[in-house]
XYZ file of C-alpha atoms in Angstrom:
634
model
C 0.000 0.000 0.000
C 2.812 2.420 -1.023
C 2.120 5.826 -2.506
C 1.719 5.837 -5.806
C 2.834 8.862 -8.260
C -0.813 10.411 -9.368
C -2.159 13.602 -10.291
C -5.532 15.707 -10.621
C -3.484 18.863 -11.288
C -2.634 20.316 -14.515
C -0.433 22.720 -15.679
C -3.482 25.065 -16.507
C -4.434 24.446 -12.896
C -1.100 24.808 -11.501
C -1.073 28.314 -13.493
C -4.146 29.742 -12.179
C -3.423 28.594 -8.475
C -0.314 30.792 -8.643
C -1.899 33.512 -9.971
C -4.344 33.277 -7.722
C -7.441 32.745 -9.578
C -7.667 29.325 -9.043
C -11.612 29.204 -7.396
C -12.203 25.613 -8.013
C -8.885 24.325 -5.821
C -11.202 22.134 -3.552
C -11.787 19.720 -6.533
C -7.911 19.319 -7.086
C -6.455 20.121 -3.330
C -7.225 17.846 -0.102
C -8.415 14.453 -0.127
C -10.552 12.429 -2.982
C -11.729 9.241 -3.781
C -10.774 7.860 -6.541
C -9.852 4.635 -8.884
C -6.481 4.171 -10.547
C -5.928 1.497 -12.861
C -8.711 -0.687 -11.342
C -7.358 0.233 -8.182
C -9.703 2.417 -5.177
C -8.091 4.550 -2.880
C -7.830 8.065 -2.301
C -5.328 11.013 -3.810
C -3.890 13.435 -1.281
C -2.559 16.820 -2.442
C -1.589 20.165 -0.005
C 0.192 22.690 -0.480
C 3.240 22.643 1.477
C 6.209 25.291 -0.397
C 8.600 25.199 2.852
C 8.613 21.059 3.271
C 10.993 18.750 3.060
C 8.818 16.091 3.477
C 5.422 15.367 3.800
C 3.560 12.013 4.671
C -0.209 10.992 5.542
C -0.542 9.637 8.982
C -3.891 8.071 9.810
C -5.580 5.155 11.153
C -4.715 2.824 8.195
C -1.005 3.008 9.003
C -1.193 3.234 12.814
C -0.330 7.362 12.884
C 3.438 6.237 11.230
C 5.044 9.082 9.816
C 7.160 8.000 6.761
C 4.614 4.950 6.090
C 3.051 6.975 3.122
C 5.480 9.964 1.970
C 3.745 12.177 -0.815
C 5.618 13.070 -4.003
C 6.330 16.891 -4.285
C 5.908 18.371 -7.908
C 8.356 19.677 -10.111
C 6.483 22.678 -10.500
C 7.599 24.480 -7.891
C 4.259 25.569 -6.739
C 4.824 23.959 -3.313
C 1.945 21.066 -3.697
C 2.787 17.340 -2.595
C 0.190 13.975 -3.748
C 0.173 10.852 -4.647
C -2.555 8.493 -4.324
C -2.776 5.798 -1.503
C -4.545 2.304 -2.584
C -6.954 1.203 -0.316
C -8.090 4.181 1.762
C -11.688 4.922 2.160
C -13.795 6.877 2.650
C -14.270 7.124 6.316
C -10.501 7.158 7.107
C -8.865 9.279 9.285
C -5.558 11.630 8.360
C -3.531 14.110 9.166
C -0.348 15.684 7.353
C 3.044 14.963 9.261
C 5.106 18.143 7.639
C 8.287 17.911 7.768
C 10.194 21.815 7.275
C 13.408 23.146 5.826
C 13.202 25.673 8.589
C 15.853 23.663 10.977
C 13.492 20.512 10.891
C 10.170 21.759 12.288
C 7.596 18.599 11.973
C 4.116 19.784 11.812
C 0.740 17.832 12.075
C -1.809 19.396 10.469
C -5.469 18.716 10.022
C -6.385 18.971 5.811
C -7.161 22.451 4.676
C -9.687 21.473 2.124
C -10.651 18.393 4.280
C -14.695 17.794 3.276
C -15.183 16.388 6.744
C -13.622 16.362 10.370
C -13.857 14.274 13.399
C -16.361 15.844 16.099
C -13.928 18.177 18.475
C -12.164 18.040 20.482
C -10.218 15.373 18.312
C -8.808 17.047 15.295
C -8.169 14.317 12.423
C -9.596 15.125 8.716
C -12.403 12.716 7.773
C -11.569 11.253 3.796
C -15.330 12.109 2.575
C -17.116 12.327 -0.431
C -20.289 15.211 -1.056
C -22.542 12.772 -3.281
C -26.383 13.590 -2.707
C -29.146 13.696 -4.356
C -30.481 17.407 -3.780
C -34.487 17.617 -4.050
C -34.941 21.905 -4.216
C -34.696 22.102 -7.989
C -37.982 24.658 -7.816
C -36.544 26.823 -5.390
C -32.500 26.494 -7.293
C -34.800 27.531 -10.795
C -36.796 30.172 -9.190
C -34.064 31.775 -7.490
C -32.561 34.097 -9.872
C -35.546 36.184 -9.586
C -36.634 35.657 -5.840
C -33.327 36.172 -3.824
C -32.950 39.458 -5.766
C -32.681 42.799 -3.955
C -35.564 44.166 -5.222
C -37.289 40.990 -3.271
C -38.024 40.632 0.709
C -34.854 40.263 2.742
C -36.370 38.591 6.329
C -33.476 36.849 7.587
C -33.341 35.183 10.803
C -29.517 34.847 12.493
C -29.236 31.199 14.297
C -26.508 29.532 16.431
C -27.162 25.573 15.777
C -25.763 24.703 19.063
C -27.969 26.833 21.250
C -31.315 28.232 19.562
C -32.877 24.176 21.026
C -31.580 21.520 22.355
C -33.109 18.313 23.190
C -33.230 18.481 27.099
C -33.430 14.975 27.769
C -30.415 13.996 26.984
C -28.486 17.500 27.349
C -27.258 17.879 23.322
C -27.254 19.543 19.937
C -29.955 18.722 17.779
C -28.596 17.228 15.032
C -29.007 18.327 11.130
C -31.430 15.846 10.425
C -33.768 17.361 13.812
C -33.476 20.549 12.823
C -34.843 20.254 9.437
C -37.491 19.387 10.741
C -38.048 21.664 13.738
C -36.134 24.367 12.219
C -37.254 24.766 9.140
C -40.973 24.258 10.478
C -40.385 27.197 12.946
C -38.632 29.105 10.147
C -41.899 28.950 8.369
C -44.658 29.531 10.708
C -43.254 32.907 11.390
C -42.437 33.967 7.637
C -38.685 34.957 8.038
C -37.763 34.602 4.363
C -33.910 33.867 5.092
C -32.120 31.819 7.685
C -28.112 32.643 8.702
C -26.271 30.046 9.731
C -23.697 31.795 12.150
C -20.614 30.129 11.381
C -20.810 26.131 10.566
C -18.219 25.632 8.914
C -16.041 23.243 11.610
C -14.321 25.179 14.853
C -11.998 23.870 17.787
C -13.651 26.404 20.308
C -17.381 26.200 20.964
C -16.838 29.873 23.153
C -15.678 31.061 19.604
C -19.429 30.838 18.390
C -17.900 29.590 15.224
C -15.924 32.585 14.398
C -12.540 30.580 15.105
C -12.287 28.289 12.186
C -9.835 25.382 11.280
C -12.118 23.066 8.890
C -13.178 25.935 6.096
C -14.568 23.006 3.953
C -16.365 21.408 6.156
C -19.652 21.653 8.196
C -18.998 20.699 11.678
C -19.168 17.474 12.731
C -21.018 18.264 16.142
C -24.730 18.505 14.283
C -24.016 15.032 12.040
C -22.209 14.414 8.537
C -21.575 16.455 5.604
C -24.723 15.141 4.063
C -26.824 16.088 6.911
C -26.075 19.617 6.762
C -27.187 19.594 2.981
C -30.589 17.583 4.006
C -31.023 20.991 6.095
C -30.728 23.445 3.198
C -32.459 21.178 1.008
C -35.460 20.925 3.386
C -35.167 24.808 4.166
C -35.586 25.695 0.459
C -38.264 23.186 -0.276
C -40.151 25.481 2.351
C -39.313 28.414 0.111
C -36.302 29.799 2.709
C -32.892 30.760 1.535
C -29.544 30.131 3.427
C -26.858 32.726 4.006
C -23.346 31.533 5.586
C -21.908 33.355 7.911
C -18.045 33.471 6.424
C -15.016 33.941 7.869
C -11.790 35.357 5.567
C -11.005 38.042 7.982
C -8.834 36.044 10.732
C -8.435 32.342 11.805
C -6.791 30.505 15.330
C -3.522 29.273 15.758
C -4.183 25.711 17.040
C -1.371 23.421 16.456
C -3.945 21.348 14.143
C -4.728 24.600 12.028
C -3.792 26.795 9.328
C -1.364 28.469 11.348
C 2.742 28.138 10.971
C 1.570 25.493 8.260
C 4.627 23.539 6.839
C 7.294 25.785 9.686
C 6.572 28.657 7.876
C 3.992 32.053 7.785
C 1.972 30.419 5.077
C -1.401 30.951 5.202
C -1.337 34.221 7.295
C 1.356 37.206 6.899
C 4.627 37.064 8.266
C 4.958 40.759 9.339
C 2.396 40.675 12.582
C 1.628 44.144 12.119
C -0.730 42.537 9.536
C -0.763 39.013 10.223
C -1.982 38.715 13.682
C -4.993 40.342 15.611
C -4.680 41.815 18.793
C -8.684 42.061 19.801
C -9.023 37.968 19.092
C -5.663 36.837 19.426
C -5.675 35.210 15.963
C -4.070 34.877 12.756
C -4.758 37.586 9.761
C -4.422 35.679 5.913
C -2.070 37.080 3.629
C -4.468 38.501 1.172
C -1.652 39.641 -0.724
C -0.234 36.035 -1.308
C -2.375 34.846 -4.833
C -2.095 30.862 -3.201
C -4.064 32.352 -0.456
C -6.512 33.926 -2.328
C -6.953 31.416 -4.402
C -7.739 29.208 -1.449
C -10.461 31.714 0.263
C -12.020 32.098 -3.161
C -12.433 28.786 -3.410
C -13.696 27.899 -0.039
C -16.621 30.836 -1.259
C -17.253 29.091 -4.170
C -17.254 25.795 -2.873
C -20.341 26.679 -0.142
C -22.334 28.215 -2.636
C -21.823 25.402 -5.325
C -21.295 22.350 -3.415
C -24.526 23.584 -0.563
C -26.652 25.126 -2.917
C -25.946 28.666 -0.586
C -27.890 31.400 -1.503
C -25.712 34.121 0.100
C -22.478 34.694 2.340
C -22.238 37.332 5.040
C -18.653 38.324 5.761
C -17.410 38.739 8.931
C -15.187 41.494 10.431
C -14.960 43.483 7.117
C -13.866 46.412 8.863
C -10.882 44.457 10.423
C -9.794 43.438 7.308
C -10.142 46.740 5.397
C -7.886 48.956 7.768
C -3.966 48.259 8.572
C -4.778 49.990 11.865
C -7.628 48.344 12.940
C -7.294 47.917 17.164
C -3.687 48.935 16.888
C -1.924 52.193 18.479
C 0.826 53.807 16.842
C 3.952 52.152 15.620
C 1.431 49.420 15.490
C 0.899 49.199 11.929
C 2.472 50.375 8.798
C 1.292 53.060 5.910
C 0.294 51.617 2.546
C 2.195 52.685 -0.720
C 0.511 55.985 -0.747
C 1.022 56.455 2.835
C -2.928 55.785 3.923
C -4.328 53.438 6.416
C -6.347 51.513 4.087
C -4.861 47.584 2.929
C -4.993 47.615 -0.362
C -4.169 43.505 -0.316
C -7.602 43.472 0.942
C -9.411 45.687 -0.817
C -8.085 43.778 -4.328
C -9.134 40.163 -2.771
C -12.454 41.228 -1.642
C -13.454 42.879 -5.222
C -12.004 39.339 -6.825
C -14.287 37.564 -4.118
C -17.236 39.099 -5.279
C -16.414 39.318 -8.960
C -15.899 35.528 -8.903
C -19.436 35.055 -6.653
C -21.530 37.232 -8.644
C -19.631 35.816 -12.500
C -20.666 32.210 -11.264
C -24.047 32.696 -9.439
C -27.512 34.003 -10.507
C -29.123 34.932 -7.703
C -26.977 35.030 -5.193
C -26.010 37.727 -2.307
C -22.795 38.896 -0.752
C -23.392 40.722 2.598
C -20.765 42.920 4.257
C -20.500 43.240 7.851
C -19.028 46.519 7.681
C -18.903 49.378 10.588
C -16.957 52.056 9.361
C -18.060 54.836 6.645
C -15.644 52.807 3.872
C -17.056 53.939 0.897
C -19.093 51.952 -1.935
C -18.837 48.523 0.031
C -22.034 47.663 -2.038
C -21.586 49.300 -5.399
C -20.124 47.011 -8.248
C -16.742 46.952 -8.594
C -17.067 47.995 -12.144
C -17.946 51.788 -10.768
C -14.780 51.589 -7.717
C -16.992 49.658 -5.163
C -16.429 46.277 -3.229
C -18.497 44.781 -5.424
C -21.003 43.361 -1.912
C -25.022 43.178 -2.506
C -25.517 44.930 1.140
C -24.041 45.915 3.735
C -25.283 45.924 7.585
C -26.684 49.048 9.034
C -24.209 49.480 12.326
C -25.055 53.087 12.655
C -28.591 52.721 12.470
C -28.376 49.719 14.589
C -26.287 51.921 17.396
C -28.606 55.122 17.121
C -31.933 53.467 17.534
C -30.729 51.242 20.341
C -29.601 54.363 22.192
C -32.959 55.993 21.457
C -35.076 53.460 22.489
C -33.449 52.680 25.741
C -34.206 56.430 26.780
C -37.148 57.394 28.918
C -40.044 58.289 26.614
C -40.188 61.730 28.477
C -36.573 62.865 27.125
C -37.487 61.142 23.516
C -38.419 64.630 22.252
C -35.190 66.131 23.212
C -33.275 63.176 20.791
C -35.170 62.964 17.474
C -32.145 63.488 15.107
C -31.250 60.553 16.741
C -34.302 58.053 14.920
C -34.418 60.323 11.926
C -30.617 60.493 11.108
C -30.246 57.464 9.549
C -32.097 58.427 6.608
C -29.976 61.029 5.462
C -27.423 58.767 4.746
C -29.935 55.202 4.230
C -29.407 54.911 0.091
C -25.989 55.476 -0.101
C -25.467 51.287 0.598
C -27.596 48.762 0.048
C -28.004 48.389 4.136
C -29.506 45.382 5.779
C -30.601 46.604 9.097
C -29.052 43.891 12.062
C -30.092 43.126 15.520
C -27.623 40.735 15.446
C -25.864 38.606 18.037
C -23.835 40.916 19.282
C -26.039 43.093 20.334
C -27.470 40.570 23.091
C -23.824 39.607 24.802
C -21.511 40.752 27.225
C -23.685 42.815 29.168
C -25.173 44.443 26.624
C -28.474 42.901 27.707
C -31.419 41.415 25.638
C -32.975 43.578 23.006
C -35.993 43.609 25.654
C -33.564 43.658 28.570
C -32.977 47.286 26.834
C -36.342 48.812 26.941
C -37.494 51.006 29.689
C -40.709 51.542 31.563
C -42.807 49.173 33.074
C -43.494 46.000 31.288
C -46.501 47.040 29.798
C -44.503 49.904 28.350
C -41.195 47.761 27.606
C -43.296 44.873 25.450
C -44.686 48.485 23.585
C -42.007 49.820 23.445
C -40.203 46.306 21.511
C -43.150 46.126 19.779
C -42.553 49.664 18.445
C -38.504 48.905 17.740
C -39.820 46.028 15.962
C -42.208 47.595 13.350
C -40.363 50.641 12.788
C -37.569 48.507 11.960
C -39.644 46.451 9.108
C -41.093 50.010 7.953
C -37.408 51.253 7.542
C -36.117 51.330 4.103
C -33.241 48.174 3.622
C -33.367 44.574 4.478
C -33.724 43.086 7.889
C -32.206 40.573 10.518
C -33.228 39.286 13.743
C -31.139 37.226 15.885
C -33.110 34.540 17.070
C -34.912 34.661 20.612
C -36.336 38.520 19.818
C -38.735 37.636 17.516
C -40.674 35.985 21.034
C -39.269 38.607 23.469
C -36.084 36.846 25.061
C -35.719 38.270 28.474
C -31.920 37.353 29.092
C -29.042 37.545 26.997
C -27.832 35.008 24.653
C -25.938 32.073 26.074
C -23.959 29.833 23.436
C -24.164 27.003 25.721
C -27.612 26.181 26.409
C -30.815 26.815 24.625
C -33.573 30.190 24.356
C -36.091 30.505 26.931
C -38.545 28.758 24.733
C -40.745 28.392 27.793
C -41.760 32.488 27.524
C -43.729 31.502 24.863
C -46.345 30.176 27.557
C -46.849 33.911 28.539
C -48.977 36.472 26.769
C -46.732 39.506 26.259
C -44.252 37.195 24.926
C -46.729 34.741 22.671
C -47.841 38.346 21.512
C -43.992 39.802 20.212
C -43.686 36.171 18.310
C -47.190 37.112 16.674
C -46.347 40.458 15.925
C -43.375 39.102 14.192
C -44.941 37.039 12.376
C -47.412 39.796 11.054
C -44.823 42.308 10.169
C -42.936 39.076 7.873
C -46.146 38.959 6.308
C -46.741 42.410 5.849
C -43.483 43.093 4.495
C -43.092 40.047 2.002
C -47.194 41.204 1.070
C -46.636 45.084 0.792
C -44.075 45.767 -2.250
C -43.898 49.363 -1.097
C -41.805 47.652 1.302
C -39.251 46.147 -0.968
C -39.587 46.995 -4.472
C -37.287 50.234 -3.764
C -36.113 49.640 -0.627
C -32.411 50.545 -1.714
C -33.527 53.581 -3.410
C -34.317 57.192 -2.624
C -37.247 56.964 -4.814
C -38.945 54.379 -1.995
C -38.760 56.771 0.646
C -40.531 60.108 1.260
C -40.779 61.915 4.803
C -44.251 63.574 5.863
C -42.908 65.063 8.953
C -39.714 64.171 10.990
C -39.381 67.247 13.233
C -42.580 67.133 15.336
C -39.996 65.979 18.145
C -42.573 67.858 20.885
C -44.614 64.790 20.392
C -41.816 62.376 19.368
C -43.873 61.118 16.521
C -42.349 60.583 12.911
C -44.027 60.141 9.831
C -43.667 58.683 6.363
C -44.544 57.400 3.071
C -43.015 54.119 1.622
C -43.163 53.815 -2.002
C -43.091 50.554 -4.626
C -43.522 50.336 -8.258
C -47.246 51.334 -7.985
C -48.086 54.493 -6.418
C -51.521 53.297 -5.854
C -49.554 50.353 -3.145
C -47.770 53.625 -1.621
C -48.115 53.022 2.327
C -48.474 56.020 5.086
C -46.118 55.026 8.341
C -46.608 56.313 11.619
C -44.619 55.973 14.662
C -45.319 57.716 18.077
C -42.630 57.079 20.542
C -44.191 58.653 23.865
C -46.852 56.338 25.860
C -49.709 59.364 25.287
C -52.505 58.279 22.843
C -52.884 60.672 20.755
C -56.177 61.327 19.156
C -57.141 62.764 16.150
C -53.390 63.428 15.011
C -53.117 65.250 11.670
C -50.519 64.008 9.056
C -50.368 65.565 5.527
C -50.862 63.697 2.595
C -49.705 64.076 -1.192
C -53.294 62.688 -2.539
C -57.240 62.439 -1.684
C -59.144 59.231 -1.148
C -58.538 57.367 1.835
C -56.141 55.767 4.918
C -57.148 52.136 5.553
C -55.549 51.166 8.631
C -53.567 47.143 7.681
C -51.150 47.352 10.543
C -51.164 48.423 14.221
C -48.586 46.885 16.722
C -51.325 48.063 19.332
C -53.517 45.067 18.496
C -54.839 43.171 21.832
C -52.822 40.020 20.254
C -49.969 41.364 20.250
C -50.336 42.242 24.150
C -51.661 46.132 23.584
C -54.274 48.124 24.275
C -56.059 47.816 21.559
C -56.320 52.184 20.202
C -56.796 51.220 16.413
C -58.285 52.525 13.798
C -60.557 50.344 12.461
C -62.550 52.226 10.091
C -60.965 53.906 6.778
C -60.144 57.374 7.238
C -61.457 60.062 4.880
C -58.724 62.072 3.514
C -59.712 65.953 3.321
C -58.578 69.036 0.801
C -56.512 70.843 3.936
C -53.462 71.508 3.750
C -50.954 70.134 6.196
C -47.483 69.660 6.612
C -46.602 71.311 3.010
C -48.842 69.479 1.469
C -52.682 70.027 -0.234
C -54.399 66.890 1.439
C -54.403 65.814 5.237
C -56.184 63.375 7.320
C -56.733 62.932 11.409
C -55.602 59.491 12.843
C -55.328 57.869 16.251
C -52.208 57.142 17.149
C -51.529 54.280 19.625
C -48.999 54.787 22.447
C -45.942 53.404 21.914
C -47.338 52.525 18.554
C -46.985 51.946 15.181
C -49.430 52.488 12.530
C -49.082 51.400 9.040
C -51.958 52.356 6.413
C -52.473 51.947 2.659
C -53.562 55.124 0.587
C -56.824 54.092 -1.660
């Protein structure tokens, strides 16, 4: 059972990979299954420049380095195979790496491995990705439904912790949540799920974000397979999947990318760039075209391989500056003497040039804080080249708003009404993410003040004028019921809330405003455009109230928004109005079943010919303490 001199490389491939546009190197890297001369086994191939040797160790040759030595090519792009008779799949492998840097030995877990062992053991898995995928309608359809000009509802989970079966104290596994999941998913309309990072981790504290296994879904939740059965069944119930993904920064376990073959491979030797202080892990060398090629390639692979509709990349902002978390000295000037890395700002345009070249209907999402400009403009006109970008500073502002005391709102209206003076010049998905519910940041409830009467309004309120907002939206999960406490990785949401009424009544609500905005194409059509968005009156910050007109396609769909943010009802409230007819009232987040009070207005509204905020036409409503109000001109 010797190693036998084999190849799935060509010259042509061998070419690209150095030039780093190579975004196919899973099929040719990492471990495969194949037949040679009659013969099955499996070819290995890494990439391993600094090595003076390189064998397979696994559990077919007792762990023996030397046993099965790998032929390097003549090439010199650094890549060692050779195929091993006999191996299946189902084996387990590492790489024993031996360096020309004074004899370091390495033992490395397989970059593109398709599969790992569940953690904490670290051995590669030799796998194959046959299935039989069943979500043809939705893969047909989706070039025109997962479009931006389409609803956006996603809903952020963790696997490990949004349930858990409690009698025996675990994950649900793939195969459970397909069906629990995706049956949740779809009684309350989101129209998206994100998968916070699945891709397999050493470090369940990490969340995910700590990655070693970039080709493979982790082990902890079932097989390889599994994980597709869960996408399948999520888009046979008409969801979409986004990935959370993770180029920005990776750990430096021994079994990891890190200090690969005794030398800075994967991440950049100088740590001013290759090393990051806030999460005391490694930074890739996005100026090294092997590397690129690699990251590309792990993108592609997700979205080809898992039928992924869209990839949200973390830490953006990380990535994009040189001086990101460091003080001075910390960090060098670009060419031009500027703080931006240019490395990165080349590799993220070729990431999505290669996404969107490959893909219809797919979406890159940036998670972005800074004011970088044109992160979601095509790189054809100087942008990144992302389909959105998350809304931090909305996220930040309205947070701070809405944990004031209604009775200083007035005195803080720029602070609701700013973001729209800056709302269409991204594509911004608006996040109430994760991190907003951890390390003492509280729950999104945990943040609203008042009684509980008024703090259940008062989410209720966050909650509507966020789906009213122009842009796309996310919830993490356990606010769309109310969670009272923040999130815990390790054990499962307070699912037991749902026996109360307040809390039943948020999970309603949610499910009402999905509806409404996948139902109202006011909502969506423009909702990355100026022309969907038209204030009636954002200064009447005496009564904190705020006004607006969301437009589609149709003027005739146009809808009237109304928020007040005091706990006064007001009656007979004027707003102006660009047309006669009249206000029919199809959304109030008063409504008894959502836990209100129940101040609607349940008859339509006669519009009259006085004129009113600037404008001709005017009508009196009721507006429901710490309410929203959402009406369709007719």
């Amino acid at each position: 059972m010797k190693v036998q001199p084999y190849s799935l490389l060509t010259d042509f491939d061998i070419n690209l990979f150095k030039a780093g546009k190579h975004f196919q190197l899973h099929e040719k890297l990492g471990a495969h299954l194949v037949e040679v001369d009659g013969v099955k086994g499996t070819y290995f191939a890494v990439w391993a420049p600094s090595a003076r040797s390189v064998s397979v160790v696994g559990d077919f040759n007792y762990w023996m380095q030397g046993e099965h030595t790998l032929y390097v090519r003549w090439d010199e792009s650094g890549i060692w195979e050779g195929f091993i008779p006999g191996v299946e799949q189902g084996a387990l492998y590492k790489y024993k790496i031996q360096s020309h840097n004074n004899g370091i030995i390495t033992e490395k877990a397989d970059p593109f491995a398709l599969y790992c062992e569940k953690p904490p053991q670290t051995a590669s898995v030799v796998w194959d990705l046959k299935y039989k995928w069943k979500d043809e309608k939705w893969m047909k359809a989706r070039p025109v439904t997962n479009q931006l000009d389409k609803p956006y509802s996603v809903y952020e989970v963790h696997l490990g912790s949004w349930r858990r079966n409690v009698e025996e104290n675990r994950f649900l596994t793939y195969i459970e949540l397909a069906d629990e999941l995706v049956a949740y998913v779809k009684e309350t309309g989101f129209t998206h799920v994100e998968f916070m990072p699945v891709m397999e981790y050493p470090y369940d504290p990490s969340w995910g974000y700590q990655l070693v296994g970039y080709f493979a879904p982790t082990s902890r939740f079932g097989k390889p397979q599994d994980f597709m059965y869960l996408v399948d069944k999520l888009h046979q119930a008409g969801i979409g999947v986004i990935l959370d993904w993770v180029p920005s920064h990776f750990p430096s376990d021994a079994h990891g990318l890190g200090f690969f073959d005794g030398s800075h491979l994967y991440e950049h030797p100088d740590m001013r760039k290759g090393y990051h202080p806030d999460w005391k892990s490694l930074v890739f060398n996005y100026g090294r075209n092997e590397v690129r090629s690699f990251l590309i390639s792990n993108a592609i692979f997700w979205l080809q391989h898992y039928h992924v509709d869209g990839l949200r990349v973390d830490a953006v902002a990380s990535m994009l500056y040189l001086d990101y978390s460091r003080k001075d000295g910390e960090w060098e000037p670009n060419i031009h003497g500027g703080r931006e890395n240019l490395d990165t700002i080349s590799f993220l345009k070729d990431f999505n040039e290669a996404v969107y070249s490959n893909f219809d209907g797919v979406q890159t999402i940036a998670e972005e804080s800074t004011s970088f400009p044109m992160v979601s403009r095509p790189t054809f006109q100087g942008g990144l080249g992302f389909g959105m970008k998350w809304m931090m500073g909305w996220m930040h502002d309205t947070l701070q708003y809405f944990k004031k005391e209604p009775i200083y709102r007035s005195h803080h209206q720029n602070d609701i009404t700013f973001s729209m003076t800056y709302a269409f010049t991204e594509n911004f998905m608006l996040p109430l993410s994760h991190d907003e519910v951890v390390y003492g940041k509280h729950s999104i409830l945990g943040r609203m003040p008042g009684d509980e009467w008024q703090r259940f309004a008062n989410l209720r309120l966050l909650y509507g004028y966020m789906f009213t907002h122009p842009g796309s939206k996310l919830l993490f999960m356990g606010a769309e019921f109310g969670q009272s406490e923040e999130w815990k990785f390790d054990g499962s949401l307070d699912w037991h809330l749902l026996e109360y009424d307040f809390h039943k009544g948020v999970k309603t609500l949610i499910t009402d405003l999905n509806a409404l905005y996948k139902s109202q194409p006011a909502l969506f059509e423009k909702q990355f455009s100026h022309d969907g968005f038209e204030w009636i009156n954002y200064s009447d910050n005496q009564n904190a109230v705020i006004s607006f007109i969301r437009k589609g396609d149709n003027p005739k769909e146009n809808l009237v928004v109304v928020c007040n943010f005091t706990p006064v009802l007001r009656d007979n409230y004027r707003i102006g109005l660009p047309t006669k007819g009249k206000l029919t009232e199809i959304f109030n987040s008063d409504k008894t079943e959502y836990g209100g009070s129940g101040n609607l207005n349940p008859k339509a509204i006669k519009i009259e010919a006085t004129s009113w905020n600037g404008r001709e036409f005017s009508a009196k409503l009721t507006l429901p303490p710490l309410g929203i109000t959402v009406l369709k001109i007719g």
